[in-house]
mmCIF file of C-alpha atoms and ligand atoms in Angstrom:
data_model
loop_
_atom_site.group_PDB
_atom_site.id
_atom_site.type_symbol
_atom_site.label_atom_id
_atom_site.label_comp_id
_atom_site.label_asym_id
_atom_site.label_seq_id
_atom_site.Cartn_x
_atom_site.Cartn_y
_atom_site.Cartn_z
ATOM 1 C CA MET B 65 0.013 -0.090 0.126
ATOM 2 C CA SER B 66 1.533 3.541 -1.171
ATOM 3 C CA ILE B 67 1.402 6.147 1.901
ATOM 4 C CA LYS B 68 -0.241 9.518 0.698
ATOM 5 C CA LYS B 69 2.010 12.311 0.820
ATOM 6 C CA THR B 70 1.004 15.180 3.198
ATOM 7 C CA ALA B 71 0.384 18.697 1.780
ATOM 8 C CA VAL B 72 -0.041 21.865 4.120
ATOM 9 C CA VAL B 73 -2.105 24.826 2.553
ATOM 10 C CA THR B 74 -1.694 27.921 4.277
ATOM 11 C CA GLY B 75 -4.724 30.033 3.522
ATOM 12 C CA ALA B 76 -6.711 27.226 2.667
ATOM 13 C CA ALA B 77 -10.062 28.814 3.396
ATOM 14 C CA GLY B 78 -9.565 31.425 0.901
ATOM 15 C CA PHE B 79 -10.253 31.608 -2.803
ATOM 16 C CA LEU B 80 -7.340 30.348 -4.178
ATOM 17 C CA GLY B 81 -6.141 28.102 -0.938
ATOM 18 C CA SER B 82 -9.640 26.365 -1.252
ATOM 19 C CA HIS B 83 -9.429 25.698 -4.843
ATOM 20 C CA LEU B 84 -5.460 24.638 -4.629
ATOM 21 C CA SER B 85 -6.738 22.024 -1.497
ATOM 22 C CA ASP B 86 -9.096 20.519 -4.064
ATOM 23 C CA ARG B 87 -6.588 20.060 -6.645
ATOM 24 C CA LEU B 88 -4.157 18.474 -4.324
ATOM 25 C CA LEU B 89 -6.926 15.928 -2.960
ATOM 26 C CA GLY B 90 -7.709 15.048 -6.099
ATOM 27 C CA GLU B 91 -3.530 14.532 -7.097
ATOM 28 C CA GLY B 92 -3.825 11.876 -3.985
ATOM 29 C CA TYR B 93 -2.408 13.964 -1.263
ATOM 30 C CA LYS B 94 -3.507 14.366 2.523
ATOM 31 C CA VAL B 95 -3.873 18.235 3.012
ATOM 32 C CA VAL B 96 -3.985 20.090 6.258
ATOM 33 C CA GLY B 97 -5.355 23.725 5.588
ATOM 34 C CA LEU B 98 -4.345 26.242 8.148
ATOM 35 C CA ASP B 99 -6.250 29.665 7.992
ATOM 36 C CA ASN B 100 -7.394 32.154 10.657
ATOM 37 C CA LEU B 101 -10.412 33.550 8.446
ATOM 38 C CA LEU B 102 -9.001 36.895 8.437
ATOM 39 C CA THR B 103 -10.485 37.246 4.914
ATOM 40 C CA GLY B 104 -11.298 33.634 4.074
ATOM 41 C CA ASN B 105 -14.295 31.816 5.083
ATOM 42 C CA LEU B 106 -15.346 28.191 6.110
ATOM 43 C CA ARG B 107 -17.855 27.614 3.284
ATOM 44 C CA ASN B 108 -15.073 27.585 0.613
ATOM 45 C CA ILE B 109 -13.910 24.184 2.284
ATOM 46 C CA ALA B 110 -17.358 23.330 3.360
ATOM 47 C CA HIS B 111 -17.560 20.635 0.567
ATOM 48 C CA LEU B 112 -14.180 18.940 2.176
ATOM 49 C CA GLY B 113 -15.808 18.559 5.717
ATOM 50 C CA ASN B 114 -16.407 14.665 5.262
ATOM 51 C CA ASN B 115 -13.353 14.056 3.217
ATOM 52 C CA PRO B 116 -10.930 11.766 5.706
ATOM 53 C CA ASP B 117 -7.651 13.030 3.527
ATOM 54 C CA PHE B 118 -8.744 16.900 4.692
ATOM 55 C CA ASP B 119 -7.868 18.344 7.833
ATOM 56 C CA PHE B 120 -8.384 22.156 8.993
ATOM 57 C CA VAL B 121 -6.740 23.611 11.504
ATOM 58 C CA GLN B 122 -7.750 27.434 12.380
ATOM 59 C CA HIS B 123 -4.268 29.110 13.059
ATOM 60 C CA ASP B 124 -2.664 32.528 12.727
ATOM 61 C CA VAL B 125 0.501 31.618 10.644
ATOM 62 C CA THR B 126 2.149 34.663 12.195
ATOM 63 C CA LYS B 127 2.523 32.639 15.300
ATOM 64 C CA PHE B 128 4.624 29.222 15.410
ATOM 65 C CA ILE B 129 3.167 26.526 13.484
ATOM 66 C CA ASP B 130 3.309 23.294 15.371
ATOM 67 C CA LEU B 131 1.751 20.353 13.033
ATOM 68 C CA PRO B 132 2.622 16.917 14.086
ATOM 69 C CA GLY B 133 3.806 13.964 11.616
ATOM 70 C CA PRO B 134 5.453 14.379 8.423
ATOM 71 C CA VAL B 135 4.971 17.122 5.694
ATOM 72 C CA ASN B 136 5.960 16.726 2.145
ATOM 73 C CA LEU B 137 5.087 20.075 0.540
ATOM 74 C CA ILE B 138 3.862 23.292 1.983
ATOM 75 C CA PHE B 139 1.941 26.077 -0.143
ATOM 76 C CA HIS B 140 2.264 29.442 1.598
ATOM 77 C CA PHE B 141 -1.136 31.190 0.502
ATOM 78 C CA ALA B 142 -2.032 33.062 3.531
ATOM 79 C CA SER B 143 -2.206 36.774 2.849
ATOM 80 C CA PRO B 144 -5.214 39.614 2.617
ATOM 81 C CA ALA B 145 -5.192 39.696 -1.344
ATOM 82 C CA SER B 146 -7.525 42.619 -2.330
ATOM 83 C CA PRO B 147 -6.625 46.044 -2.529
ATOM 84 C CA ILE B 148 -9.429 46.888 -0.403
ATOM 85 C CA ASP B 149 -8.515 43.950 2.231
ATOM 86 C CA TYR B 150 -5.012 45.080 2.399
ATOM 87 C CA LEU B 151 -5.448 48.812 2.716
ATOM 88 C CA GLN B 152 -7.624 47.915 5.805
ATOM 89 C CA LEU B 153 -5.287 45.479 7.267
ATOM 90 C CA PRO B 154 -2.052 46.958 6.577
ATOM 91 C CA ILE B 155 -0.158 45.393 9.821
ATOM 92 C CA GLN B 156 -1.695 41.901 9.276
ATOM 93 C CA THR B 157 -0.867 41.951 5.759
ATOM 94 C CA LEU B 158 2.847 42.996 6.227
ATOM 95 C CA LYS B 159 3.062 40.249 9.428
ATOM 96 C CA VAL B 160 1.776 37.421 7.332
ATOM 97 C CA GLY B 161 4.223 38.372 4.365
ATOM 98 C CA SER B 162 7.280 38.352 6.920
ATOM 99 C CA LEU B 163 6.669 36.689 9.966
ATOM 100 C CA GLY B 164 3.997 34.256 8.331
ATOM 101 C CA THR B 165 6.534 33.579 5.766
ATOM 102 C CA HIS B 166 9.255 32.982 8.394
ATOM 103 C CA ASN B 167 7.163 30.578 10.094
ATOM 104 C CA ALA B 168 6.139 28.456 6.991
ATOM 105 C CA LEU B 169 9.725 28.345 5.925
ATOM 106 C CA GLY B 170 10.892 27.227 9.311
ATOM 107 C CA LEU B 171 8.183 24.391 8.884
ATOM 108 C CA ALA B 172 9.446 23.563 5.663
ATOM 109 C CA LYS B 173 12.983 23.267 7.298
ATOM 110 C CA ALA B 174 12.009 21.198 10.033
ATOM 111 C CA LYS B 175 10.121 18.857 8.089
ATOM 112 C CA GLN B 176 12.518 18.834 5.020
ATOM 113 C CA ALA B 177 9.640 19.769 2.824
ATOM 114 C CA THR B 178 9.202 21.696 -0.321
ATOM 115 C CA LEU B 179 7.782 25.112 0.159
ATOM 116 C CA LEU B 180 5.889 26.954 -2.868
ATOM 117 C CA MET B 181 5.168 30.673 -1.894
ATOM 118 C CA ALA B 182 2.425 32.955 -3.408
ATOM 119 C CA SER B 183 3.993 35.851 -4.676
ATOM 120 C CA THR B 184 2.351 38.590 -7.167
ATOM 121 C CA SER B 185 2.423 40.707 -9.956
ATOM 122 C CA GLU B 186 2.489 43.485 -7.548
ATOM 123 C CA THR B 187 6.053 42.858 -6.946
ATOM 124 C CA TYR B 188 6.283 44.889 -9.985
ATOM 125 C CA GLY B 189 4.573 47.882 -8.781
ATOM 126 C CA ASP B 190 3.250 50.480 -11.625
ATOM 127 C CA PRO B 191 5.823 48.769 -14.214
ATOM 128 C CA LEU B 192 7.991 50.492 -16.634
ATOM 129 C CA VAL B 193 8.332 47.276 -18.591
ATOM 130 C CA HIS B 194 5.458 45.764 -20.516
ATOM 131 C CA PRO B 195 4.664 42.954 -20.214
ATOM 132 C CA GLN B 196 6.614 42.139 -17.575
ATOM 133 C CA LYS B 197 8.825 39.268 -17.440
ATOM 134 C CA GLU B 198 10.604 37.609 -14.433
ATOM 135 C CA THR B 199 13.793 39.487 -14.785
ATOM 136 C CA TYR B 200 12.283 42.815 -14.241
ATOM 137 C CA TRP B 201 12.857 44.087 -10.832
ATOM 138 C CA GLY B 202 9.738 46.569 -10.516
ATOM 139 C CA ASN B 203 8.653 49.901 -9.829
ATOM 140 C CA VAL B 204 7.388 50.022 -6.083
ATOM 141 C CA ASN B 205 6.412 52.728 -3.691
ATOM 142 C CA PRO B 206 7.517 51.333 -0.400
ATOM 143 C CA VAL B 207 5.797 53.780 1.439
ATOM 144 C CA GLY B 208 2.621 54.461 -0.434
ATOM 145 C CA PRO B 209 -0.906 52.495 0.770
ATOM 146 C CA ARG B 210 -0.011 49.452 -1.437
ATOM 147 C CA GLY B 211 3.335 49.230 -0.200
ATOM 148 C CA VAL B 212 2.286 47.030 2.660
ATOM 149 C CA TYR B 213 1.220 44.210 0.278
ATOM 150 C CA ASP B 214 3.702 45.102 -2.348
ATOM 151 C CA GLU B 215 6.836 44.873 -0.180
ATOM 152 C CA ALA B 216 5.818 42.105 2.088
ATOM 153 C CA LYS B 217 5.637 40.019 -0.542
ATOM 154 C CA ARG B 218 9.168 40.939 -1.904
ATOM 155 C CA PHE B 219 10.202 40.144 1.449
ATOM 156 C CA ALA B 220 8.841 37.098 1.453
ATOM 157 C CA GLU B 221 10.548 36.200 -2.008
ATOM 158 C CA ALA B 222 13.733 37.534 -0.525
ATOM 159 C CA MET B 223 13.005 35.264 2.701
ATOM 160 C CA THR B 224 12.211 32.197 0.498
ATOM 161 C CA MET B 225 15.421 32.718 -1.593
ATOM 162 C CA GLY B 226 17.252 33.141 1.399
ATOM 163 C CA TYR B 227 16.212 29.609 2.953
ATOM 164 C CA HIS B 228 16.819 28.365 -0.531
ATOM 165 C CA ARG B 229 20.436 29.542 -0.485
ATOM 166 C CA ALA B 230 21.569 29.210 3.025
ATOM 167 C CA HIS B 231 19.715 25.770 3.768
ATOM 168 C CA GLY B 232 19.497 24.286 0.509
ATOM 169 C CA LEU B 233 15.673 24.008 0.845
ATOM 170 C CA ASP B 234 13.431 23.196 -1.967
ATOM 171 C CA THR B 235 11.650 26.238 -2.647
ATOM 172 C CA LYS B 236 9.366 27.657 -5.676
ATOM 173 C CA ILE B 237 7.953 31.175 -5.803
ATOM 174 C CA VAL B 238 5.040 31.953 -8.104
ATOM 175 C CA ARG B 239 4.240 35.324 -9.000
ATOM 176 C CA ILE B 240 0.237 35.139 -9.726
ATOM 177 C CA PHE B 241 -1.398 37.742 -12.037
ATOM 178 C CA ASN B 242 -4.888 38.823 -11.501
ATOM 179 C CA THR B 243 -7.226 35.531 -10.914
ATOM 180 C CA TYR B 244 -10.492 35.124 -10.876
ATOM 181 C CA GLY B 245 -13.356 32.591 -10.448
ATOM 182 C CA PRO B 246 -16.050 31.075 -8.016
ATOM 183 C CA ARG B 247 -15.293 31.420 -4.177
ATOM 184 C CA MET B 248 -13.828 34.970 -4.647
ATOM 185 C CA ARG B 249 -15.759 37.440 -1.659
ATOM 186 C CA LEU B 250 -18.515 39.462 -3.749
ATOM 187 C CA GLU B 251 -17.601 42.423 -1.331
ATOM 188 C CA ASP B 252 -13.562 41.832 -1.585
ATOM 189 C CA GLY B 253 -13.288 45.070 -3.756
ATOM 190 C CA ARG B 254 -11.385 43.137 -6.833
ATOM 191 C CA VAL B 255 -12.653 44.585 -10.181
ATOM 192 C CA VAL B 256 -14.317 41.030 -11.118
ATOM 193 C CA PRO B 257 -16.511 40.359 -8.124
ATOM 194 C CA ALA B 258 -17.265 44.164 -7.729
ATOM 195 C CA PHE B 259 -18.537 44.567 -11.506
ATOM 196 C CA ILE B 260 -20.419 41.643 -11.527
ATOM 197 C CA GLY B 261 -22.050 42.032 -8.491
ATOM 198 C CA GLN B 262 -22.622 45.538 -9.553
ATOM 199 C CA ALA B 263 -24.125 44.146 -13.019
ATOM 200 C CA LEU B 264 -26.232 41.570 -11.266
ATOM 201 C CA GLN B 265 -27.686 43.688 -8.868
ATOM 202 C CA GLY B 266 -28.798 46.541 -11.011
ATOM 203 C CA GLN B 267 -26.214 48.920 -9.582
ATOM 204 C CA PRO B 268 -23.674 50.970 -11.383
ATOM 205 C CA LEU B 269 -20.383 49.719 -12.381
ATOM 206 C CA THR B 270 -17.724 51.729 -10.597
ATOM 207 C CA VAL B 271 -14.738 52.254 -12.882
ATOM 208 C CA PHE B 272 -11.891 54.214 -11.114
ATOM 209 C CA GLY B 273 -10.131 56.738 -13.091
ATOM 210 C CA ASP B 274 -10.950 56.916 -16.762
ATOM 211 C CA GLY B 275 -10.746 52.948 -17.291
ATOM 212 C CA SER B 276 -7.778 53.007 -19.677
ATOM 213 C CA GLN B 277 -5.509 51.144 -17.082
ATOM 214 C CA THR B 278 -5.175 47.383 -18.106
ATOM 215 C CA ARG B 279 -5.409 43.885 -16.603
ATOM 216 C CA SER B 280 -4.937 40.622 -17.953
ATOM 217 C CA PHE B 281 -7.445 37.791 -16.169
ATOM 218 C CA CYS B 282 -6.712 34.487 -15.723
ATOM 219 C CA TYR B 283 -9.215 31.846 -14.632
ATOM 220 C CA VAL B 284 -8.705 30.104 -11.307
ATOM 221 C CA SER B 285 -8.625 26.363 -12.788
ATOM 222 C CA ASP B 286 -5.680 27.487 -15.542
ATOM 223 C CA LEU B 287 -3.722 29.150 -12.259
ATOM 224 C CA ILE B 288 -4.156 26.055 -10.253
ATOM 225 C CA ASP B 289 -2.769 24.066 -13.014
ATOM 226 C CA GLY B 290 0.313 26.145 -13.341
ATOM 227 C CA ILE B 291 1.136 26.351 -9.604
ATOM 228 C CA PHE B 292 0.695 22.296 -9.289
ATOM 229 C CA ARG B 293 3.040 22.137 -12.239
ATOM 230 C CA LEU B 294 5.598 24.132 -10.600
ATOM 231 C CA SER B 295 5.181 22.746 -7.181
ATOM 232 C CA GLN B 296 6.628 19.228 -8.982
ATOM 233 C CA SER B 297 9.422 21.260 -11.055
ATOM 234 C CA ASP B 298 12.909 21.640 -10.094
ATOM 235 C CA TYR B 299 13.004 25.404 -10.685
ATOM 236 C CA HIS B 300 13.537 27.616 -7.822
ATOM 237 C CA GLU B 301 13.387 31.283 -9.176
ATOM 238 C CA PRO B 302 10.039 33.183 -9.404
ATOM 239 C CA VAL B 303 7.747 32.237 -12.374
ATOM 240 C CA ASN B 304 4.732 34.249 -13.780
ATOM 241 C CA ILE B 305 1.368 32.513 -13.807
ATOM 242 C CA GLY B 306 -1.512 34.342 -15.698
ATOM 243 C CA ASN B 307 -3.369 34.956 -18.795
ATOM 244 C CA PRO B 308 -1.619 37.387 -21.039
ATOM 245 C CA ALA B 309 -5.017 38.312 -22.633
ATOM 246 C CA GLU B 310 -4.842 42.107 -21.556
ATOM 247 C CA MET B 311 -7.873 44.681 -21.770
ATOM 248 C CA THR B 312 -8.580 47.872 -20.430
ATOM 249 C CA VAL B 313 -10.823 48.035 -17.178
ATOM 250 C CA ILE B 314 -13.568 49.899 -19.243
ATOM 251 C CA GLU B 315 -13.517 47.326 -21.958
ATOM 252 C CA PHE B 316 -13.676 44.723 -18.967
ATOM 253 C CA ALA B 317 -16.904 46.418 -17.737
ATOM 254 C CA GLU B 318 -18.458 46.595 -20.938
ATOM 255 C CA LYS B 319 -17.858 42.751 -21.384
ATOM 256 C CA ILE B 320 -19.537 42.238 -18.127
ATOM 257 C CA LEU B 321 -22.243 44.140 -18.930
ATOM 258 C CA ARG B 322 -22.789 42.270 -22.381
ATOM 259 C CA ILE B 323 -22.256 38.808 -20.731
ATOM 260 C CA THR B 324 -24.653 39.402 -18.039
ATOM 261 C CA GLY B 325 -27.031 41.114 -19.861
ATOM 262 C CA SER B 326 -27.403 44.090 -17.467
ATOM 263 C CA ASP B 327 -28.457 47.419 -18.282
ATOM 264 C CA SER B 328 -26.207 49.058 -15.286
ATOM 265 C CA LYS B 329 -24.677 52.388 -16.041
ATOM 266 C CA ILE B 330 -21.104 52.949 -15.580
ATOM 267 C CA ASP B 331 -19.851 55.256 -12.536
ATOM 268 C CA PHE B 332 -16.353 56.791 -12.791
ATOM 269 C CA ARG B 333 -14.465 57.324 -9.377
ATOM 270 C CA PRO B 334 -11.251 58.598 -8.548
ATOM 271 C CA LEU B 335 -8.571 56.411 -9.381
ATOM 272 C CA PRO B 336 -6.770 54.766 -5.931
ATOM 273 C CA VAL B 337 -3.215 55.831 -5.429
ATOM 274 C CA ASP B 338 -0.483 53.799 -7.236
ATOM 275 C CA ASP B 339 -2.903 51.631 -9.289
ATOM 276 C CA PRO B 340 -0.866 50.249 -11.794
ATOM 277 C CA LYS B 341 -1.414 51.582 -15.757
ATOM 278 C CA VAL B 342 -0.814 48.441 -17.059
ATOM 279 C CA ARG B 343 -0.100 44.694 -16.400
ATOM 280 C CA GLN B 344 0.360 41.608 -18.597
ATOM 281 C CA PRO B 345 2.436 38.603 -17.927
ATOM 282 C CA ASP B 346 5.231 37.488 -20.049
ATOM 283 C CA ILE B 347 4.633 33.635 -19.770
ATOM 284 C CA THR B 348 7.719 32.658 -21.867
ATOM 285 C CA LEU B 349 9.272 30.853 -18.653
ATOM 286 C CA ALA B 350 6.118 29.198 -17.486
ATOM 287 C CA ARG B 351 5.511 27.805 -21.038
ATOM 288 C CA LYS B 352 9.291 26.411 -21.393
ATOM 289 C CA ILE B 353 9.778 24.972 -18.308
ATOM 290 C CA LEU B 354 6.135 23.671 -17.045
ATOM 291 C CA GLY B 355 4.879 23.243 -20.542
ATOM 292 C CA TRP B 356 1.857 25.290 -19.368
ATOM 293 C CA GLU B 357 -0.529 27.760 -20.874
ATOM 294 C CA PRO B 358 -3.970 29.066 -19.868
ATOM 295 C CA LYS B 359 -6.728 26.972 -21.479
ATOM 296 C CA VAL B 360 -10.147 28.573 -20.426
ATOM 297 C CA SER B 361 -11.352 31.320 -22.561
ATOM 298 C CA PHE B 362 -12.456 34.980 -21.022
ATOM 299 C CA GLU B 363 -15.978 34.259 -22.024
ATOM 300 C CA GLU B 364 -16.136 30.888 -20.420
ATOM 301 C CA GLY B 365 -14.474 31.821 -17.038
ATOM 302 C CA ILE B 366 -16.811 34.854 -16.872
ATOM 303 C CA VAL B 367 -20.230 32.685 -17.410
ATOM 304 C CA ASN B 368 -18.766 30.214 -14.894
ATOM 305 C CA THR B 369 -17.662 33.203 -12.335
ATOM 306 C CA VAL B 370 -21.307 34.851 -12.962
ATOM 307 C CA ALA B 371 -23.084 31.570 -12.500
ATOM 308 C CA TYR B 372 -21.557 31.250 -8.987
ATOM 309 C CA PHE B 373 -22.217 34.723 -7.806
ATOM 310 C CA LYS B 374 -25.643 34.515 -9.196
ATOM 311 C CA ASP B 375 -26.470 31.493 -7.113
ATOM 312 C CA PHE B 376 -24.698 33.209 -3.923
ATOM 313 C CA LEU B 377 -27.060 36.316 -4.568
ATOM 314 C CA ALA B 378 -29.938 33.970 -4.540
ATOM 315 C CA LEU B 379 -28.957 32.170 -1.324
ATOM 316 C CA ASN B 380 -28.179 35.353 0.709
ATOM 317 C CA ALA B 381 -31.149 37.179 -0.688
HETATM 318 P P1 NAD U 497 -7.991 35.254 -0.078
HETATM 319 O O1 NAD U 497 -8.257 36.426 0.736
HETATM 320 O O2 NAD U 497 -9.341 34.716 -0.651
HETATM 321 O O3 NAD U 497 -7.246 34.038 0.811
HETATM 322 C C1 NAD U 497 -6.431 34.666 1.763
HETATM 323 C C2 NAD U 497 -6.146 33.759 2.801
HETATM 324 O O4 NAD U 497 -5.526 33.629 3.727
HETATM 325 C C3 NAD U 497 -7.916 33.899 3.431
HETATM 326 O O5 NAD U 497 -8.657 32.772 3.672
HETATM 327 C C4 NAD U 497 -7.174 34.674 4.903
HETATM 328 O O6 NAD U 497 -8.111 34.278 5.875
HETATM 329 C C5 NAD U 497 -5.981 33.765 5.322
HETATM 330 N N1 NAD U 497 -5.019 34.302 5.793
HETATM 331 C C6 NAD U 497 -4.627 35.987 6.066
HETATM 332 N N2 NAD U 497 -3.868 35.922 6.889
HETATM 333 C C7 NAD U 497 -3.567 34.770 7.677
HETATM 334 C C8 NAD U 497 -2.811 34.205 8.663
HETATM 335 N N3 NAD U 497 -2.072 35.365 9.500
HETATM 336 N N4 NAD U 497 -2.999 33.015 9.135
HETATM 337 C C9 NAD U 497 -3.603 32.225 8.526
HETATM 338 N N5 NAD U 497 -4.403 32.518 7.382
HETATM 339 C C10 NAD U 497 -4.435 33.876 7.138
HETATM 340 O O7 NAD U 497 -7.134 35.608 -1.038
HETATM 341 P P2 NAD U 497 -6.730 34.919 -2.548
HETATM 342 O O8 NAD U 497 -6.864 35.726 -3.704
HETATM 343 O O9 NAD U 497 -7.223 33.507 -2.423
HETATM 344 O O10 NAD U 497 -4.920 34.953 -2.346
HETATM 345 C C11 NAD U 497 -4.426 33.789 -1.935
HETATM 346 C C12 NAD U 497 -2.748 33.999 -1.826
HETATM 347 O O11 NAD U 497 -2.504 34.571 -3.753
HETATM 348 C C13 NAD U 497 -2.454 35.579 -1.590
HETATM 349 O O12 NAD U 497 -1.137 35.330 -0.823
HETATM 350 C C14 NAD U 497 -2.254 36.261 -2.433
HETATM 351 O O13 NAD U 497 -1.529 37.518 -2.049
HETATM 352 C C15 NAD U 497 -1.956 35.360 -3.623
HETATM 353 N N6 NAD U 497 -2.248 36.252 -5.058
HETATM 354 C C16 NAD U 497 -3.740 36.105 -5.402
HETATM 355 C C17 NAD U 497 -3.973 36.636 -6.525
HETATM 356 C C18 NAD U 497 -5.434 36.794 -7.134
HETATM 357 O O14 NAD U 497 -5.805 37.343 -8.218
HETATM 358 N N7 NAD U 497 -6.127 35.986 -6.497
HETATM 359 C C19 NAD U 497 -3.022 37.410 -7.311
HETATM 360 C C20 NAD U 497 -1.725 37.580 -6.709
HETATM 361 C C21 NAD U 497 -1.299 37.004 -5.591
HETATM 362 N N1 UDP U 498 -11.337 48.910 -10.464
HETATM 363 C C1 UDP U 498 -12.165 49.320 -10.800
HETATM 364 N N2 UDP U 498 -13.525 49.474 -10.229
HETATM 365 C C2 UDP U 498 -13.608 48.444 -9.003
HETATM 366 C C3 UDP U 498 -12.509 47.663 -8.585
HETATM 367 C C4 UDP U 498 -11.158 48.017 -9.285
HETATM 368 O O1 UDP U 498 -12.204 50.374 -11.850
HETATM 369 O O2 UDP U 498 -15.038 48.559 -8.429
HETATM 370 C C5 UDP U 498 -10.117 48.676 -11.189
HETATM 371 C C6 UDP U 498 -8.631 49.156 -10.458
HETATM 372 O O3 UDP U 498 -8.526 50.204 -10.095
HETATM 373 C C7 UDP U 498 -7.770 48.291 -11.287
HETATM 374 C C8 UDP U 498 -8.064 47.336 -11.826
HETATM 375 O O4 UDP U 498 -9.520 47.420 -11.716
HETATM 376 O O5 UDP U 498 -7.120 49.329 -11.918
HETATM 377 C C9 UDP U 498 -7.985 46.064 -11.027
HETATM 378 O O6 UDP U 498 -8.178 46.321 -9.535
HETATM 379 P P1 UDP U 498 -8.427 45.012 -8.633
HETATM 380 O O7 UDP U 498 -8.781 45.706 -7.214
HETATM 381 O O8 UDP U 498 -9.291 43.547 -8.983
HETATM 382 O O9 UDP U 498 -6.839 44.424 -8.515
HETATM 383 P P2 UDP U 498 -5.162 44.960 -8.635
HETATM 384 O O10 UDP U 498 -5.145 44.532 -10.389
HETATM 385 O O11 UDP U 498 -5.200 46.545 -8.718
HETATM 386 O O12 UDP U 498 -4.762 44.350 -7.884
#
């Protein structure tokens, strides 16, 4: 009888952590999910409640992580992730990126486990190079409001490379670009749930600035596939995972209105401080070393996500 490997997912009750837990269970891992429910919700993992291979531990990973038994793979995903969340939770964001990453790396070292850290396209800040390649060092304002997230993630990357170089730990870093799908929080302020929620409820779509800033949206199943492949690779430097299909925010708003059939108006609001003007991943590296590229079309991904939010709104009416 083969013994199952154990994976630990920090941030398991969040949007990405819950999808990642599903994938790992599907790949035959036992999964231990850690989360303090700061921005996540137990409903995201409620369907795993009776799964004998899934354990949930409510724990703040900025505190020492004490887990019995062997651990083979750690995915460090705990962190507020939406601009509204990290602007409201600046200290928690800095602490989970620094102390939380230190504890997750400490656990990996103690267990001789592989650790994959969830980094972000925000490490490139408001980029002066477009599209963004992993070799670009970024243009981040360390003391602006977004600095609490960007610098925490940059520190987390540096700490992860430090453990790799100093302790020979097997580490990976994924730089995640805007990802969307079911289980996002309707009110987390990110543009996908914001516009879909507004369109479905007949409210005006709140476009920040003139809407000429660009983003590139990746569907969650594509992202999780890239991350799983990276976890099985022997590559240690950061890798971009995202969908290069780029559009302006105003184009995105128009597509949401068309797909939902909504007649909501567009309401222009001030652009948040340091909001990046452009963002598109260069995924040449992921294609080469992981044989990965996104497969789900924008239309298909948005239709699935709209269906999720329709059900959510109906249940919570
Ligand atoms: P999310 O808010 O849905 O999930 C984050 C989870 O981390 C939540 O469940 C939250 O309760 C938990 N958490 C926060 N602080 C914690 C702590 N101290 N201890 C334990 N748990 C804690 O966000 P998400 O979109 O799923 O993001 C997951 C990770 O991916 C984050 O690290 C984020 O920075 C990264 N990321 C996401 C995106 C994206 O587009 N979704 C883009 C770039 C990076
Ligand atoms: N945005 C917007 N209206 C909203 C929410 C976001 O116009 O209600 C814009 C935001 O200014 C940014 C883009 O949409 O340019 C993506 O924002 P999001 O919060 O999803 O994530 P970011 O990519 O900025 O981290």
